[in-house]
Amino acid sequence: MLKFFCHFLLWFSSIALGVQQTPLTNSCFLNIKIKEISVSGYDITPMSQQELDAAYLHLPENIVHVIRDKGTEKPYPYDNGYDNYYKNKRDGIYVSVVTKIPLFDSDDKFESGTGWPSFKDIIDKDHIKIVPDNSIPRMPRWEVIETKSGVHLGHVFDDGPLPTKKRYCINGAALQFVERSQLPQFLSQNSPIKKQEL
């Protein structure tokens, strides 16, 4: 319907203005990108491949391997070249290393014994997507990806604590930790489209 309306508008405008239609004017409305906003007020419109490639340039290769190539970091805080947040007990928010969109709250972090940071819930369900992962034969899993960037975060399992019974087993490489006291300043610098406080 939108496409029909756009073509009608172009046709009517060209008659009224005496302008001949060209393939370029006919296609000008076909690349409309509608912004998607999450329940908590963040722009989660999917990034283009060009935007994503530019973001990867600012990250170390070992982190890019995990989030782009669906790698898995070593468990526990071994020599990954970064803090995987497994032992982090500070109060704050874990945001996407690519988009800076909040993903997990330290209040939902728990000790899973796996060596990776684990969470029982997510800040906003719109910020992630759960997709089937059949990369290991006879071991179906559910992959967690970030909605906006599409990067690999980790996996979710149904063996977590109550009330959710979920265990979001997340690669620390995909996260950046922001202390709660620093959150307002961080959000004002990194998420200008945020509409409400966390």
GROMACS .gro file of C-alpha atoms in nm:
model
  198
    1MET     CA    1   0.000   0.000   0.000
    2LEU     CA    2   0.282   0.239   0.090
    3LYS     CA    3   0.453   0.164  -0.241
    4PHE     CA    4   0.131   0.236  -0.432
    5PHE     CA    5   0.082   0.563  -0.242
    6CYS     CA    6   0.440   0.670  -0.317
    7HIS     CA    7   0.398   0.599  -0.687
    8PHE     CA    8   0.065   0.783  -0.695
    9LEU     CA    9   0.221   1.082  -0.517
   10LEU     CA   10   0.508   1.090  -0.767
   11TRP     CA   11   0.272   1.059  -1.062
   12PHE     CA   12   0.043   1.335  -0.933
   13SER     CA   13   0.339   1.564  -0.849
   14SER     CA   14   0.494   1.517  -1.191
   15ILE     CA   15   0.166   1.610  -1.365
   16ALA     CA   16   0.111   1.913  -1.143
   17LEU     CA   17   0.469   2.036  -1.189
   18GLY     CA   18   0.511   1.924  -1.549
   19VAL     CA   19   0.813   1.707  -1.458
   20GLN     CA   20   0.885   1.389  -1.650
   21GLN     CA   21   0.921   1.081  -1.430
   22THR     CA   22   1.252   0.895  -1.441
   23PRO     CA   23   1.358   0.560  -1.297
   24LEU     CA   24   1.545   0.756  -1.028
   25THR     CA   25   1.238   0.947  -0.908
   26ASN     CA   26   1.031   0.628  -0.920
   27SER     CA   27   1.274   0.447  -0.691
   28CYS     CA   28   1.337   0.728  -0.444
   29PHE     CA   29   1.077   0.602  -0.196
   30LEU     CA   30   1.166   0.235  -0.224
   31ASN     CA   31   1.460   0.255   0.020
   32ILE     CA   32   1.267   0.392   0.315
   33LYS     CA   33   1.418   0.276   0.645
   34ILE     CA   34   1.173   0.290   0.934
   35LYS     CA   35   1.324   0.336   1.280
   36GLU     CA   36   1.252   0.064   1.532
   37ILE     CA   37   1.237   0.175   1.896
   38SER     CA   38   1.249  -0.070   2.188
   39VAL     CA   39   1.005  -0.069   2.478
   40SER     CA   40   1.269   0.107   2.690
   41GLY     CA   41   1.324   0.376   2.425
   42TYR     CA   42   1.634   0.272   2.231
   43ASP     CA   43   1.683   0.282   1.856
   44ILE     CA   44   1.714  -0.086   1.762
   45THR     CA   45   1.692  -0.035   1.386
   46PRO     CA   46   1.927  -0.297   1.237
   47MET     CA   47   2.268  -0.162   1.143
   48SER     CA   48   2.384  -0.182   0.784
   49GLN     CA   49   2.683  -0.401   0.701
   50GLN     CA   50   2.882  -0.085   0.634
   51GLU     CA   51   2.802   0.053   0.982
   52LEU     CA   52   2.890  -0.281   1.139
   53ASP     CA   53   3.222  -0.306   0.954
   54ALA     CA   54   3.309   0.046   1.073
   55ALA     CA   55   3.229  -0.052   1.433
   56TYR     CA   56   3.456  -0.359   1.409
   57LEU     CA   57   3.751  -0.133   1.320
   58HIS     CA   58   3.740   0.010   1.674
   59LEU     CA   59   3.750  -0.329   1.848
   60PRO     CA   60   4.037  -0.573   1.909
   61GLU     CA   61   4.046  -0.870   1.669
   62ASN     CA   62   3.993  -1.126   1.950
   63ILE     CA   63   3.665  -0.955   2.043
   64VAL     CA   64   3.558  -0.925   1.678
   65HIS     CA   65   3.621  -1.299   1.637
   66VAL     CA   66   3.372  -1.377   1.916
   67ILE     CA   67   3.095  -1.137   1.813
   68ARG     CA   68   3.125  -1.150   1.432
   69ASP     CA   69   3.245  -1.507   1.374
   70LYS     CA   70   3.034  -1.657   1.656
   71GLY     CA   71   3.343  -1.764   1.845
   72THR     CA   72   3.346  -1.865   2.210
   73GLU     CA   73   3.591  -1.705   2.449
   74LYS     CA   74   3.782  -1.913   2.702
   75PRO     CA   75   3.583  -1.962   3.023
   76TYR     CA   76   3.684  -1.791   3.347
   77PRO     CA   77   3.908  -1.484   3.338
   78TYR     CA   78   4.194  -1.653   3.153
   79ASP     CA   79   4.419  -1.470   2.914
   80ASN     CA   80   4.153  -1.356   2.668
   81GLY     CA   81   4.313  -1.013   2.651
   82TYR     CA   82   4.009  -0.857   2.821
   83ASP     CA   83   3.796  -0.898   3.135
   84ASN     CA   84   3.520  -1.149   3.062
   85TYR     CA   85   3.326  -1.021   3.369
   86TYR     CA   86   3.281  -1.372   3.510
   87LYS     CA   87   3.396  -1.262   3.857
   88ASN     CA   88   3.259  -0.908   3.836
   89LYS     CA   89   3.043  -0.832   4.142
   90ARG     CA   90   3.011  -0.456   4.096
   91ASP     CA   91   2.671  -0.287   4.068
   92GLY     CA   92   2.584  -0.171   3.718
   93ILE     CA   93   2.470  -0.247   3.367
   94TYR     CA   94   2.623  -0.458   3.091
   95VAL     CA   95   2.586  -0.290   2.753
   96SER     CA   96   2.662  -0.408   2.400
   97VAL     CA   97   3.026  -0.358   2.309
   98VAL     CA   98   2.909  -0.248   1.960
   99THR     CA   99   2.598  -0.033   2.011
  100LYS     CA  100   2.619   0.055   2.384
  101ILE     CA  101   2.255  -0.050   2.424
  102PRO     CA  102   2.185  -0.191   2.775
  103LEU     CA  103   2.148  -0.569   2.776
  104PHE     CA  104   2.189  -0.706   3.129
  105ASP     CA  105   2.166  -0.575   3.486
  106SER     CA  106   2.410  -0.684   3.758
  107ASP     CA  107   2.104  -0.759   3.976
  108ASP     CA  108   2.027  -1.047   3.736
  109LYS     CA  109   2.382  -1.187   3.727
  110PHE     CA  110   2.442  -1.515   3.909
  111GLU     CA  111   2.717  -1.770   3.966
  112SER     CA  112   2.655  -2.050   3.718
  113GLY     CA  113   2.986  -2.231   3.758
  114THR     CA  114   3.038  -2.230   3.381
  115GLY     CA  115   3.316  -1.971   3.362
  116TRP     CA  116   3.110  -1.727   3.157
  117PRO     CA  117   2.899  -1.441   3.293
  118SER     CA  118   2.543  -1.567   3.337
  119PHE     CA  119   2.221  -1.373   3.379
  120LYS     CA  120   1.868  -1.483   3.465
  121ASP     CA  121   1.700  -1.205   3.268
  122ILE     CA  122   1.755  -0.929   3.014
  123ILE     CA  123   1.684  -0.557   3.057
  124ASP     CA  124   1.460  -0.531   2.750
  125LYS     CA  125   1.349  -0.829   2.540
  126ASP     CA  126   1.349  -0.603   2.232
  127HIS     CA  127   1.728  -0.567   2.262
  128ILE     CA  128   1.797  -0.933   2.178
  129LYS     CA  129   1.680  -1.205   1.943
  130ILE     CA  130   1.684  -1.576   2.018
  131VAL     CA  131   1.756  -1.793   1.713
  132PRO     CA  132   1.815  -2.167   1.666
  133ASP     CA  133   2.180  -2.275   1.662
  134ASN     CA  134   2.240  -2.616   1.503
  135SER     CA  135   2.615  -2.570   1.456
  136ILE     CA  136   2.692  -2.872   1.677
  137PRO     CA  137   2.537  -3.195   1.543
  138ARG     CA  138   2.274  -3.352   1.772
  139MET     CA  139   2.308  -3.061   2.017
  140PRO     CA  140   2.048  -2.797   1.933
  141ARG     CA  141   2.096  -2.470   2.119
  142TRP     CA  142   1.944  -2.123   2.123
  143GLU     CA  143   2.176  -1.842   2.021
  144VAL     CA  144   2.140  -1.494   2.171
  145ILE     CA  145   2.212  -1.210   1.928
  146GLU     CA  146   2.178  -0.837   1.971
  147THR     CA  147   1.885  -0.696   1.773
  148LYS     CA  148   2.050  -0.377   1.643
  149SER     CA  149   2.394  -0.507   1.545
  150GLY     CA  150   2.313  -0.875   1.494
  151VAL     CA  151   2.632  -0.974   1.677
  152HIS     CA  152   2.668  -1.303   1.864
  153LEU     CA  153   2.629  -1.262   2.241
  154GLY     CA  154   2.614  -1.623   2.359
  155HIS     CA  155   2.341  -1.880   2.426
  156VAL     CA  156   2.037  -1.916   2.650
  157PHE     CA  157   1.946  -2.232   2.841
  158ASP     CA  158   1.644  -2.337   3.048
  159ASP     CA  159   1.844  -2.433   3.359
  160GLY     CA  160   1.865  -2.096   3.533
  161PRO     CA  161   1.728  -1.980   3.868
  162LEU     CA  162   1.369  -1.884   3.942
  163PRO     CA  163   1.160  -1.696   3.849
  164THR     CA  164   1.276  -1.704   3.484
  165LYS     CA  165   1.452  -2.044   3.485
  166LYS     CA  166   1.674  -1.892   3.214
  167ARG     CA  167   2.053  -1.885   3.199
  168TYR     CA  168   2.183  -1.635   2.948
  169CYS     CA  169   2.540  -1.760   2.909
  170ILE     CA  170   2.712  -1.461   2.752
  171ASN     CA  171   3.061  -1.401   2.616
  172GLY     CA  172   3.223  -1.114   2.806
  173ALA     CA  173   3.372  -1.004   2.473
  174ALA     CA  174   3.025  -0.891   2.366
  175LEU     CA  175   2.978  -0.674   2.675
  176GLN     CA  176   3.099  -0.353   2.830
  177PHE     CA  177   3.032  -0.294   3.201
  178VAL     CA  178   2.912   0.046   3.323
  179GLU     CA  179   2.891   0.113   3.697
  180ARG     CA  180   2.547   0.229   3.803
  181SER     CA  181   2.685   0.557   3.940
  182GLN     CA  182   2.831   0.632   3.594
  183LEU     CA  183   2.521   0.527   3.402
  184PRO     CA  184   2.353   0.869   3.348
  185GLN     CA  185   2.674   1.017   3.207
  186PHE     CA  186   2.742   0.707   2.994
  187LEU     CA  187   2.391   0.702   2.848
  188SER     CA  188   2.396   1.073   2.767
  189GLN     CA  189   2.721   1.024   2.572
  190ASN     CA  190   2.639   0.694   2.403
  191SER     CA  191   2.263   0.664   2.367
  192PRO     CA  192   2.114   1.000   2.267
  193ILE     CA  193   1.784   0.845   2.162
  194LYS     CA  194   1.718   0.703   2.510
  195LYS     CA  195   1.376   0.825   2.622
  196GLN     CA  196   1.359   0.720   2.987
  197GLU     CA  197   1.584   0.639   3.282
  198LEU     CA  198   1.687   0.286   3.375
   0.00000   0.00000   0.00000
